[in-house]
């Protein structure tokens, strides 16, 4: 029996891919697709609980949850109405009452996951046939919106819209303990052949000194992104701003520095200058949506992951992965190998969470048994804060009702950047060298200042190490203790 167990452990060690200690392992949970619309409170909570439990087993450590799909809210707001995509009627509160954002924050934090609030800044109404409530921004300020191919959008040219979006963001940050604020690829609308964006009159009236309307549109979006970043960090400096652009910045036929691709372009069609935002430091992480397969003729995944790895230089870089397409082409192993070869890629965000939960193409099984088998800390953001908290204090092992438990006390803190909010527990055999870079030694990442030790054979001895993490996952020096059984 012991030999069989030893063999299985050795086999596992051989099959689990080498893992980094720090890696962003995210998943998008969207609401705009209507997956929750009209669900009862109990059913939606059960659905989300199951998704979070499965994603936790898969090794996920961050959830990006869509809370503002079209200038409406999946949380209690005095600025915007309850979302159509929650209750089926915009402005109607869920019954029995609950606050999905607050609930998700609590559930994610209990599982050791970050919760990033995902908003769509400009989209005010999708093509879905429903009425806007009287309190919706389209109803109150139609003059600040324009329509495009069935969509209604806040006009990016207007300062009052930038101020309004940032007021919504400020309200979220002031009332909710989110870890990140996330926006995706919807800036100016995706182009439709033969349909012009109806903003020529605004350009003529106030061109801001630009002679080209494309440059003017990019300027409008630049102003918003800068203001958004400043707003977030003025309210809560530790909240990370994430942007998830379309997977192609520019094609080489438009710019020699672009990628060897032939598709829609962030810069030219969506008026999103991602590289400028990276240069200016207006985001804390970037998640390009590289949703194609390796070998795609118009947008080769291999080409694009190398391009982003070479061009994002000042912020954390994660890759947006299409679970279903990756499974369809049986390319998970090849894509994960590419991730490990990149110099700057530090994580993955799964599009979309339910596909991983449903284990499409065995994707979730491969995550939990191989690629994300061991837990991972979040990548650091040293441009916000790079100072680690103090080490934990008063570490001791106590028997509580026949259960051996580690207890410790948080380090002293004078400001938010010193405060310990999580702890990492490592376990080593008696004669092992203590190496906290060895991810296989992590047994827990927890908010609690205690940890129940697993049972061990009599007369054995192990070394436990505990470190403290601050809000940005800077890690303290170690505190260790020998535990005898």
CSV table of C-alpha atoms in Angstrom, one decimal:
chain,number,residue,atom,x,y,z
A,1,UNK,CA,0.0,0.0,0.0
A,2,UNK,CA,2.8,2.4,0.9
A,3,UNK,CA,4.6,1.6,-2.3
A,4,UNK,CA,1.5,2.3,-4.3
A,5,UNK,CA,1.0,5.6,-2.6
A,6,UNK,CA,4.6,6.6,-3.1
A,7,UNK,CA,4.3,5.6,-6.8
A,8,UNK,CA,1.2,7.8,-7.2
A,9,UNK,CA,2.9,10.7,-5.5
A,10,UNK,CA,5.9,10.4,-7.8
A,11,UNK,CA,3.6,10.1,-10.8
A,12,UNK,CA,1.8,13.3,-9.8
A,13,UNK,CA,5.0,15.1,-9.4
A,14,UNK,CA,6.0,14.2,-12.9
A,15,UNK,CA,2.6,15.1,-14.5
A,16,UNK,CA,2.1,18.5,-12.7
A,17,UNK,CA,3.6,21.2,-14.8
A,18,UNK,CA,6.2,23.5,-13.2
A,19,UNK,CA,4.3,26.4,-11.7
A,20,UNK,CA,5.1,29.9,-10.7
A,21,UNK,CA,4.6,31.1,-7.2
A,22,UNK,CA,2.8,34.2,-8.4
A,23,UNK,CA,0.2,33.9,-11.1
A,24,UNK,CA,-3.1,35.6,-11.9
A,25,UNK,CA,-5.7,32.9,-12.4
A,26,UNK,CA,-8.9,34.6,-13.3
A,27,UNK,CA,-12.3,33.9,-14.9
A,28,UNK,CA,-14.9,36.3,-16.3
A,29,UNK,CA,-18.5,35.8,-15.0
A,30,UNK,CA,-20.7,37.8,-17.3
A,31,UNK,CA,-24.3,38.9,-16.9
A,32,UNK,CA,-25.0,40.6,-20.2
A,33,UNK,CA,-25.6,37.2,-21.8
A,34,UNK,CA,-28.7,36.8,-19.7
A,35,UNK,CA,-27.5,33.7,-17.8
A,36,UNK,CA,-28.9,35.0,-14.6
A,37,UNK,CA,-31.9,37.0,-15.8
A,38,UNK,CA,-35.0,36.3,-13.9
A,39,UNK,CA,-33.5,33.7,-11.7
A,40,UNK,CA,-34.8,33.7,-8.1
A,41,UNK,CA,-32.4,34.8,-5.4
A,42,UNK,CA,-32.0,31.2,-4.2
A,43,UNK,CA,-31.3,29.8,-7.7
A,44,UNK,CA,-28.8,32.5,-8.6
A,45,UNK,CA,-26.9,32.0,-5.4
A,46,UNK,CA,-26.8,28.3,-5.8
A,47,UNK,CA,-25.6,28.7,-9.4
A,48,UNK,CA,-22.9,31.1,-8.4
A,49,UNK,CA,-21.9,29.0,-5.4
A,50,UNK,CA,-21.4,26.0,-7.6
A,51,UNK,CA,-19.4,28.0,-10.1
A,52,UNK,CA,-17.1,29.4,-7.4
A,53,UNK,CA,-16.6,26.0,-5.8
A,54,UNK,CA,-15.6,24.4,-9.1
A,55,UNK,CA,-13.3,27.3,-10.0
A,56,UNK,CA,-11.7,27.1,-6.6
A,57,UNK,CA,-11.0,23.4,-7.2
A,58,UNK,CA,-9.6,24.4,-10.6
A,59,UNK,CA,-7.1,26.7,-8.8
A,60,UNK,CA,-8.7,30.0,-9.7
A,61,UNK,CA,-7.6,33.0,-7.5
A,62,UNK,CA,-9.6,35.9,-9.0
A,63,UNK,CA,-13.1,36.4,-10.3
A,64,UNK,CA,-14.0,39.3,-12.7
A,65,UNK,CA,-17.7,39.8,-12.1
A,66,UNK,CA,-19.8,41.9,-14.5
A,67,UNK,CA,-21.8,44.3,-12.3
A,68,UNK,CA,-22.7,47.1,-14.8
A,69,UNK,CA,-23.6,45.7,-18.2
A,70,UNK,CA,-25.5,48.8,-19.6
A,71,UNK,CA,-25.4,51.7,-17.2
A,72,UNK,CA,-27.4,49.5,-14.8
A,73,UNK,CA,-26.4,47.7,-11.7
A,74,UNK,CA,-26.1,44.2,-10.1
A,75,UNK,CA,-25.7,46.0,-6.8
A,76,UNK,CA,-27.7,48.5,-4.8
A,77,UNK,CA,-27.1,51.9,-6.4
A,78,UNK,CA,-28.6,55.4,-6.0
A,79,UNK,CA,-27.0,56.5,-9.3
A,80,UNK,CA,-28.2,53.7,-11.6
A,81,UNK,CA,-31.2,51.3,-11.7
A,82,UNK,CA,-31.2,47.6,-10.9
A,83,UNK,CA,-30.1,45.7,-14.0
A,84,UNK,CA,-32.4,44.2,-16.6
A,85,UNK,CA,-30.0,41.3,-16.7
A,86,UNK,CA,-30.6,40.5,-13.1
A,87,UNK,CA,-34.4,40.8,-12.7
A,88,UNK,CA,-35.7,40.9,-16.2
A,89,UNK,CA,-37.0,44.5,-15.7
A,90,UNK,CA,-34.7,47.4,-15.3
A,91,UNK,CA,-35.2,49.2,-12.1
A,92,UNK,CA,-36.8,46.3,-10.3
A,93,UNK,CA,-35.0,45.1,-7.2
A,94,UNK,CA,-34.4,41.3,-6.7
A,95,UNK,CA,-36.9,39.5,-4.5
A,96,UNK,CA,-36.1,38.3,-2.0
A,97,UNK,CA,-33.8,41.2,-1.7
A,98,UNK,CA,-30.0,40.6,-2.0
A,99,UNK,CA,-27.0,42.5,-3.3
A,100,UNK,CA,-25.1,40.3,-5.8
A,101,UNK,CA,-21.9,42.3,-5.7
A,102,UNK,CA,-21.6,42.3,-1.9
A,103,UNK,CA,-22.5,38.6,-1.8
A,104,UNK,CA,-19.9,37.8,-4.4
A,105,UNK,CA,-17.2,39.8,-2.6
A,106,UNK,CA,-17.9,37.8,0.6
A,107,UNK,CA,-18.0,34.4,-1.2
A,108,UNK,CA,-14.8,35.1,-3.2
A,109,UNK,CA,-12.9,36.3,-0.2
A,110,UNK,CA,-14.0,33.2,1.8
A,111,UNK,CA,-12.4,31.1,-0.9
A,112,UNK,CA,-9.2,33.1,-1.0
A,113,UNK,CA,-10.1,34.7,-4.4
A,114,UNK,CA,-10.0,38.3,-5.4
A,115,UNK,CA,-13.2,40.0,-6.7
A,116,UNK,CA,-12.8,42.5,-9.5
A,117,UNK,CA,-15.9,44.6,-10.4
A,118,UNK,CA,-16.3,44.6,-14.1
A,119,UNK,CA,-18.1,47.6,-15.7
A,120,UNK,CA,-18.9,48.5,-19.3
A,121,UNK,CA,-18.2,52.3,-19.2
A,122,UNK,CA,-20.0,53.6,-22.4
A,123,UNK,CA,-22.6,51.0,-23.3
A,124,UNK,CA,-26.1,52.3,-22.2
A,125,UNK,CA,-28.3,49.8,-24.0
A,126,UNK,CA,-27.7,46.6,-25.9
A,127,UNK,CA,-29.9,45.4,-28.8
A,128,UNK,CA,-32.1,43.5,-26.3
A,129,UNK,CA,-35.7,44.6,-26.6
A,130,UNK,CA,-36.5,46.1,-23.2
A,131,UNK,CA,-37.5,49.5,-21.8
A,132,UNK,CA,-35.2,51.7,-19.9
A,133,UNK,CA,-36.4,52.8,-16.4
A,134,UNK,CA,-37.2,56.4,-15.7
A,135,UNK,CA,-34.0,56.6,-13.6
A,136,UNK,CA,-31.7,55.4,-16.3
A,137,UNK,CA,-29.2,57.8,-17.8
A,138,UNK,CA,-30.7,57.3,-21.3
A,139,UNK,CA,-34.1,58.4,-20.0
A,140,UNK,CA,-32.7,61.3,-18.0
A,141,UNK,CA,-30.0,62.5,-20.4
A,142,UNK,CA,-30.7,61.4,-24.0
A,143,UNK,CA,-28.7,64.3,-25.3
A,144,UNK,CA,-25.5,62.7,-23.9
A,145,UNK,CA,-26.0,59.5,-25.8
A,146,UNK,CA,-26.0,58.3,-29.4
A,147,UNK,CA,-27.3,55.2,-31.1
A,148,UNK,CA,-25.2,53.0,-33.4
A,149,UNK,CA,-26.6,49.9,-35.2
A,150,UNK,CA,-29.2,49.2,-32.5
A,151,UNK,CA,-26.9,50.1,-29.5
A,152,UNK,CA,-27.1,53.1,-27.3
A,153,UNK,CA,-23.9,54.5,-26.0
A,154,UNK,CA,-22.7,57.3,-23.8
A,155,UNK,CA,-20.9,59.7,-26.1
A,156,UNK,CA,-17.2,59.5,-25.2
A,157,UNK,CA,-16.6,63.1,-26.4
A,158,UNK,CA,-18.5,64.6,-23.5
A,159,UNK,CA,-16.8,65.5,-20.2
A,160,UNK,CA,-20.0,65.0,-18.3
A,161,UNK,CA,-20.1,61.4,-19.4
A,162,UNK,CA,-16.5,60.8,-18.2
A,163,UNK,CA,-17.4,62.5,-14.9
A,164,UNK,CA,-20.6,60.4,-14.6
A,165,UNK,CA,-18.8,57.1,-15.2
A,166,UNK,CA,-16.1,58.0,-12.6
A,167,UNK,CA,-18.8,59.0,-10.1
A,168,UNK,CA,-20.3,55.5,-10.5
A,169,UNK,CA,-16.9,53.9,-10.0
A,170,UNK,CA,-16.3,56.1,-6.9
A,171,UNK,CA,-19.6,55.0,-5.5
A,172,UNK,CA,-18.7,51.3,-6.0
A,173,UNK,CA,-15.3,51.8,-4.4
A,174,UNK,CA,-16.5,53.7,-1.4
A,175,UNK,CA,-19.1,51.1,-0.5
A,176,UNK,CA,-17.6,47.7,-1.6
A,177,UNK,CA,-14.4,46.0,-0.7
A,178,UNK,CA,-13.5,45.1,-4.3
A,179,UNK,CA,-9.9,44.1,-5.2
A,180,UNK,CA,-10.0,45.4,-8.7
A,181,UNK,CA,-11.9,47.6,-11.2
A,182,UNK,CA,-12.1,46.1,-14.6
A,183,UNK,CA,-13.2,47.4,-18.1
A,184,UNK,CA,-13.2,45.3,-21.2
A,185,UNK,CA,-12.9,46.0,-25.0
A,186,UNK,CA,-16.0,48.2,-25.5
A,187,UNK,CA,-14.8,51.8,-26.2
A,188,UNK,CA,-16.2,53.3,-29.3
A,189,UNK,CA,-18.5,50.7,-30.9
A,190,UNK,CA,-17.3,47.8,-33.0
A,191,UNK,CA,-17.7,49.0,-36.6
A,192,UNK,CA,-20.5,47.9,-38.9
A,193,UNK,CA,-19.9,48.2,-42.6
A,194,UNK,CA,-21.7,51.3,-44.0
A,195,UNK,CA,-22.7,52.7,-40.6
A,196,UNK,CA,-20.9,55.8,-39.4
A,197,UNK,CA,-20.5,56.9,-35.8
A,198,UNK,CA,-22.9,59.9,-35.4
A,199,UNK,CA,-20.4,62.2,-33.8
A,200,UNK,CA,-19.2,64.5,-36.7
A,201,UNK,CA,-21.1,67.4,-35.3
A,202,UNK,CA,-19.3,67.1,-32.0
A,203,UNK,CA,-16.0,67.0,-33.7
A,204,UNK,CA,-16.8,70.1,-35.8
A,205,UNK,CA,-17.9,72.0,-32.7
A,206,UNK,CA,-15.0,71.1,-30.5
A,207,UNK,CA,-12.1,69.4,-32.3
A,208,UNK,CA,-9.6,69.9,-29.4
A,209,UNK,CA,-7.1,71.0,-32.0
A,210,UNK,CA,-7.2,67.7,-33.9
A,211,UNK,CA,-7.6,67.6,-37.7
A,212,UNK,CA,-8.3,63.8,-37.9
A,213,UNK,CA,-11.5,62.5,-36.3
A,214,UNK,CA,-9.8,59.2,-35.4
A,215,UNK,CA,-7.1,61.1,-33.3
A,216,UNK,CA,-9.9,63.1,-31.7
A,217,UNK,CA,-11.8,59.9,-30.7
A,218,UNK,CA,-8.6,58.3,-29.3
A,219,UNK,CA,-8.0,61.5,-27.3
A,220,UNK,CA,-11.5,61.3,-25.8
A,221,UNK,CA,-10.9,57.7,-24.7
A,222,UNK,CA,-7.5,58.6,-23.4
A,223,UNK,CA,-9.0,61.3,-21.2
A,224,UNK,CA,-11.5,58.8,-19.7
A,225,UNK,CA,-8.9,56.1,-19.0
A,226,UNK,CA,-6.6,58.6,-17.3
A,227,UNK,CA,-9.4,60.0,-15.2
A,228,UNK,CA,-10.7,56.5,-14.3
A,229,UNK,CA,-7.3,55.4,-13.1
A,230,UNK,CA,-6.8,58.6,-11.0
A,231,UNK,CA,-10.3,58.2,-9.6
A,232,UNK,CA,-9.7,54.6,-8.5
A,233,UNK,CA,-6.4,55.3,-6.8
A,234,UNK,CA,-7.6,58.5,-5.1
A,235,UNK,CA,-10.4,56.6,-3.4
A,236,UNK,CA,-8.6,53.3,-2.7
A,237,UNK,CA,-4.9,53.1,-3.8
A,238,UNK,CA,-4.8,49.3,-3.5
A,239,UNK,CA,-7.6,48.6,-6.0
A,240,UNK,CA,-6.1,47.4,-9.2
A,241,UNK,CA,-7.3,48.8,-12.6
A,242,UNK,CA,-7.5,46.2,-15.3
A,243,UNK,CA,-8.3,46.7,-19.0
A,244,UNK,CA,-9.1,43.8,-21.4
A,245,UNK,CA,-8.6,45.0,-25.0
A,246,UNK,CA,-9.4,43.3,-28.2
A,247,UNK,CA,-6.6,40.9,-29.1
A,248,UNK,CA,-5.1,42.9,-32.0
A,249,UNK,CA,-3.6,46.4,-31.4
A,250,UNK,CA,-2.7,47.1,-35.0
A,251,UNK,CA,-1.9,45.0,-38.1
A,252,UNK,CA,1.5,45.5,-39.7
A,253,UNK,CA,-0.2,46.8,-42.8
A,254,UNK,CA,-1.3,49.8,-40.7
A,255,UNK,CA,1.9,50.1,-38.6
A,256,UNK,CA,5.2,48.3,-39.1
A,257,UNK,CA,5.3,47.8,-35.3
A,258,UNK,CA,2.0,46.0,-35.4
A,259,UNK,CA,1.4,42.2,-35.4
A,260,UNK,CA,1.5,40.0,-38.4
A,261,UNK,CA,-2.3,39.8,-38.4
A,262,UNK,CA,-5.2,40.9,-40.5
A,263,UNK,CA,-8.2,41.8,-38.4
A,264,UNK,CA,-10.0,44.5,-36.5
A,265,UNK,CA,-7.7,46.9,-34.7
A,266,UNK,CA,-7.9,48.5,-31.2
A,267,UNK,CA,-6.2,51.6,-32.4
A,268,UNK,CA,-8.0,52.2,-35.7
A,269,UNK,CA,-11.5,50.9,-35.2
A,270,UNK,CA,-12.2,51.0,-31.4
A,271,UNK,CA,-10.0,54.1,-30.9
A,272,UNK,CA,-8.2,52.5,-27.9
A,273,UNK,CA,-4.5,53.3,-27.7
A,274,UNK,CA,-3.5,50.5,-25.3
A,275,UNK,CA,0.2,51.1,-25.7
A,276,UNK,CA,-0.2,54.7,-24.7
A,277,UNK,CA,-2.0,53.7,-21.6
A,278,UNK,CA,0.7,51.2,-20.8
A,279,UNK,CA,3.4,53.9,-21.3
A,280,UNK,CA,1.5,56.4,-19.1
A,281,UNK,CA,0.8,53.9,-16.3
A,282,UNK,CA,-3.0,54.2,-16.6
A,283,UNK,CA,-3.7,50.6,-15.8
A,284,UNK,CA,-2.4,48.0,-13.4
A,285,UNK,CA,-2.9,45.0,-15.5
A,286,UNK,CA,-3.7,44.3,-19.2
A,287,UNK,CA,-5.6,41.2,-20.5
A,288,UNK,CA,-5.6,41.1,-24.3
A,289,UNK,CA,-8.4,38.9,-25.5
A,290,UNK,CA,-6.4,36.4,-27.7
A,291,UNK,CA,-9.4,34.2,-28.4
A,292,UNK,CA,-8.1,32.6,-31.6
A,293,UNK,CA,-6.3,29.3,-32.1
A,294,UNK,CA,-2.7,28.7,-32.9
A,295,UNK,CA,-2.4,28.8,-36.7
A,296,UNK,CA,-5.4,31.0,-37.3
A,297,UNK,CA,-4.7,32.7,-40.7
A,298,UNK,CA,-6.0,36.2,-39.8
A,299,UNK,CA,-5.0,36.2,-36.1
A,300,UNK,CA,-2.5,33.5,-35.1
A,301,UNK,CA,-2.4,33.0,-31.3
A,302,UNK,CA,1.3,32.3,-31.4
A,303,UNK,CA,2.0,35.6,-33.2
A,304,UNK,CA,-0.2,37.6,-30.8
A,305,UNK,CA,1.0,36.2,-27.5
A,306,UNK,CA,4.6,37.0,-28.6
A,307,UNK,CA,3.5,40.5,-29.8
A,308,UNK,CA,1.8,41.4,-26.5
A,309,UNK,CA,4.7,39.9,-24.5
A,310,UNK,CA,7.1,42.2,-26.4
A,311,UNK,CA,5.0,45.4,-26.2
A,312,UNK,CA,3.4,45.6,-22.8
A,313,UNK,CA,6.2,46.8,-20.6
A,314,UNK,CA,4.9,48.8,-17.6
A,315,UNK,CA,2.0,46.8,-16.3
A,316,UNK,CA,1.2,43.3,-15.4
A,317,UNK,CA,0.2,41.2,-18.5
A,318,UNK,CA,-2.3,38.4,-18.4
A,319,UNK,CA,-3.8,36.6,-21.4
A,320,UNK,CA,-7.5,36.3,-22.1
A,321,UNK,CA,-8.2,32.7,-23.1
A,322,UNK,CA,-11.2,31.3,-25.0
A,323,UNK,CA,-11.9,28.0,-23.2
A,324,UNK,CA,-14.3,26.6,-25.9
A,325,UNK,CA,-12.1,27.5,-28.9
A,326,UNK,CA,-9.0,26.1,-27.1
A,327,UNK,CA,-10.8,22.9,-26.4
A,328,UNK,CA,-12.2,22.7,-29.9
A,329,UNK,CA,-8.7,22.7,-31.4
A,330,UNK,CA,-7.2,20.6,-28.6
A,331,UNK,CA,-4.6,23.3,-28.0
A,332,UNK,CA,-4.5,23.7,-24.2
A,333,UNK,CA,-1.1,22.1,-23.7
A,334,UNK,CA,0.4,24.1,-26.6
A,335,UNK,CA,-1.0,27.4,-25.3
A,336,UNK,CA,0.1,26.7,-21.7
A,337,UNK,CA,3.6,25.9,-23.0
A,338,UNK,CA,3.6,29.3,-24.8
A,339,UNK,CA,2.6,31.0,-21.6
A,340,UNK,CA,5.6,29.5,-19.8
A,341,UNK,CA,8.0,30.7,-22.5
A,342,UNK,CA,6.9,34.3,-22.3
A,343,UNK,CA,9.0,36.8,-20.3
A,344,UNK,CA,6.2,39.1,-19.1
A,345,UNK,CA,3.0,37.0,-19.1
A,346,UNK,CA,2.0,36.4,-15.5
A,347,UNK,CA,-1.4,34.9,-15.7
A,348,UNK,CA,-4.6,33.9,-17.5
A,349,UNK,CA,-8.2,35.0,-17.5
A,350,UNK,CA,-10.7,32.4,-18.7
A,351,UNK,CA,-13.5,33.4,-21.1
A,352,UNK,CA,-15.8,32.4,-19.8
A,353,UNK,CA,-16.1,31.0,-16.3
A,354,UNK,CA,-19.0,28.7,-17.1
A,355,UNK,CA,-17.1,27.0,-19.9
A,356,UNK,CA,-14.4,26.0,-17.4
A,357,UNK,CA,-17.0,25.0,-14.8
A,358,UNK,CA,-18.7,22.8,-17.4
A,359,UNK,CA,-15.3,21.2,-18.0
A,360,UNK,CA,-15.5,21.8,-21.8
A,361,UNK,CA,-12.9,19.6,-23.5
A,362,UNK,CA,-11.6,18.5,-20.0
A,363,UNK,CA,-10.3,22.0,-19.5
A,364,UNK,CA,-11.2,22.3,-15.8
A,365,UNK,CA,-9.8,18.9,-15.0
A,366,UNK,CA,-6.5,19.8,-16.6
A,367,UNK,CA,-6.4,23.0,-14.6
A,368,UNK,CA,-7.0,21.4,-11.2
A,369,UNK,CA,-4.8,18.3,-11.9
A,370,UNK,CA,-2.0,19.9,-13.7
A,371,UNK,CA,-1.5,23.6,-14.6
A,372,UNK,CA,-3.1,25.1,-11.5
A,373,UNK,CA,-2.6,22.2,-9.1
A,374,UNK,CA,-0.7,24.2,-6.5
A,375,UNK,CA,-2.1,27.5,-5.1
A,376,UNK,CA,-0.6,30.8,-6.3
A,377,UNK,CA,-0.2,34.2,-4.9
A,378,UNK,CA,-1.1,37.3,-7.0
A,379,UNK,CA,1.6,39.1,-9.0
A,380,UNK,CA,2.8,42.2,-7.2
A,381,UNK,CA,2.2,45.8,-8.3
A,382,UNK,CA,5.3,47.6,-7.1
A,383,UNK,CA,4.4,50.9,-8.7
A,384,UNK,CA,1.5,51.1,-6.2
A,385,UNK,CA,3.3,49.6,-3.2
A,386,UNK,CA,6.3,47.3,-2.9
A,387,UNK,CA,6.9,47.3,0.9
A,388,UNK,CA,6.1,44.1,2.6
A,389,UNK,CA,4.2,44.0,5.9
A,390,UNK,CA,5.9,43.0,9.1
A,391,UNK,CA,6.2,39.3,10.1
A,392,UNK,CA,3.4,37.6,12.0
A,393,UNK,CA,3.8,37.5,15.8
A,394,UNK,CA,3.2,35.0,18.6
A,395,UNK,CA,3.1,31.9,16.4
A,396,UNK,CA,2.3,28.8,18.4
A,397,UNK,CA,0.7,25.4,18.1
A,398,UNK,CA,-2.1,24.6,20.5
A,399,UNK,CA,-4.3,21.5,21.0
A,400,UNK,CA,-8.0,22.4,20.8
A,401,UNK,CA,-10.4,19.5,21.3
A,402,UNK,CA,-7.9,17.0,20.1
A,403,UNK,CA,-7.1,19.1,17.1
A,404,UNK,CA,-3.6,20.7,16.7
A,405,UNK,CA,-4.1,24.4,15.6
A,406,UNK,CA,-1.6,27.0,14.6
A,407,UNK,CA,-2.4,30.5,16.0
A,408,UNK,CA,-0.6,33.8,15.3
A,409,UNK,CA,-1.1,37.5,15.7
A,410,UNK,CA,-1.1,40.0,12.8
A,411,UNK,CA,1.8,42.3,12.5
A,412,UNK,CA,1.4,45.9,13.7
A,413,UNK,CA,0.3,48.4,11.0
A,414,UNK,CA,0.0,52.1,10.9
A,415,UNK,CA,-1.4,52.5,7.4
A,416,UNK,CA,-3.2,50.4,4.8
A,417,UNK,CA,0.0,49.4,3.1
A,418,UNK,CA,1.3,47.8,6.3
A,419,UNK,CA,-1.8,45.9,7.1
A,420,UNK,CA,-1.8,42.1,6.8
A,421,UNK,CA,-5.0,40.9,5.1
A,422,UNK,CA,-4.0,37.3,4.3
A,423,UNK,CA,-1.5,34.7,5.4
A,424,UNK,CA,0.5,31.9,3.7
A,425,UNK,CA,1.1,28.7,5.5
A,426,UNK,CA,3.9,26.4,4.3
A,427,UNK,CA,4.8,22.9,5.5
A,428,UNK,CA,8.3,21.3,5.4
A,429,UNK,CA,9.6,18.0,6.7
A,430,UNK,CA,12.0,18.2,9.7
A,431,UNK,CA,15.2,17.9,7.6
A,432,UNK,CA,14.1,19.9,4.6
A,433,UNK,CA,15.5,23.3,3.8
A,434,UNK,CA,12.9,26.0,4.2
A,435,UNK,CA,12.3,27.4,0.7
A,436,UNK,CA,9.1,29.5,0.4
A,437,UNK,CA,9.6,29.7,-3.4
A,438,UNK,CA,8.7,26.0,-3.6
A,439,UNK,CA,5.0,26.2,-4.4
A,440,UNK,CA,4.4,22.6,-3.5
A,441,UNK,CA,5.0,23.5,0.2
A,442,UNK,CA,2.1,25.9,0.3
A,443,UNK,CA,-0.7,24.3,2.3
A,444,UNK,CA,-3.0,27.4,2.7
A,445,UNK,CA,-3.6,31.0,1.7
A,446,UNK,CA,-6.1,32.2,4.3
A,447,UNK,CA,-7.6,35.3,5.8
A,448,UNK,CA,-7.7,33.6,9.2
A,449,UNK,CA,-5.0,34.0,11.8
A,450,UNK,CA,-5.1,30.3,12.6
A,451,UNK,CA,-4.8,27.0,10.7
A,452,UNK,CA,-5.9,23.5,11.6
A,453,UNK,CA,-3.0,21.1,11.1
A,454,UNK,CA,-3.7,17.8,9.4
A,455,UNK,CA,-3.1,14.6,11.3
A,456,UNK,CA,0.4,13.1,11.2
A,457,UNK,CA,1.9,9.8,12.3
A,458,UNK,CA,3.0,9.6,16.0
A,459,UNK,CA,6.6,10.8,16.8
A,460,UNK,CA,7.0,12.8,13.6
A,461,UNK,CA,8.1,16.4,13.4
A,462,UNK,CA,7.4,19.1,10.8
A,463,UNK,CA,8.3,22.7,10.3
A,464,UNK,CA,5.5,25.2,9.6
A,465,UNK,CA,6.2,28.6,8.2
A,466,UNK,CA,3.7,31.5,8.2
A,467,UNK,CA,4.1,34.8,6.2
A,468,UNK,CA,1.8,37.8,6.0
A,469,UNK,CA,0.4,39.3,2.8
A,470,UNK,CA,-0.8,42.9,2.5
A,471,UNK,CA,-3.6,44.1,0.2
A,472,UNK,CA,-1.3,43.9,-2.8
A,473,UNK,CA,0.2,40.5,-1.9
A,474,UNK,CA,3.6,41.8,-0.8
A,475,UNK,CA,4.9,39.0,1.4
A,476,UNK,CA,6.6,39.4,4.8
A,477,UNK,CA,9.6,37.6,6.0
A,478,UNK,CA,9.0,34.2,7.6
A,479,UNK,CA,8.0,33.1,11.1
A,480,UNK,CA,8.5,29.3,11.7
A,481,UNK,CA,7.7,26.8,14.3
A,482,UNK,CA,8.6,23.1,14.8
A,483,UNK,CA,5.6,20.9,15.5
A,484,UNK,CA,6.0,17.5,17.2
A,485,UNK,CA,3.3,14.8,17.0
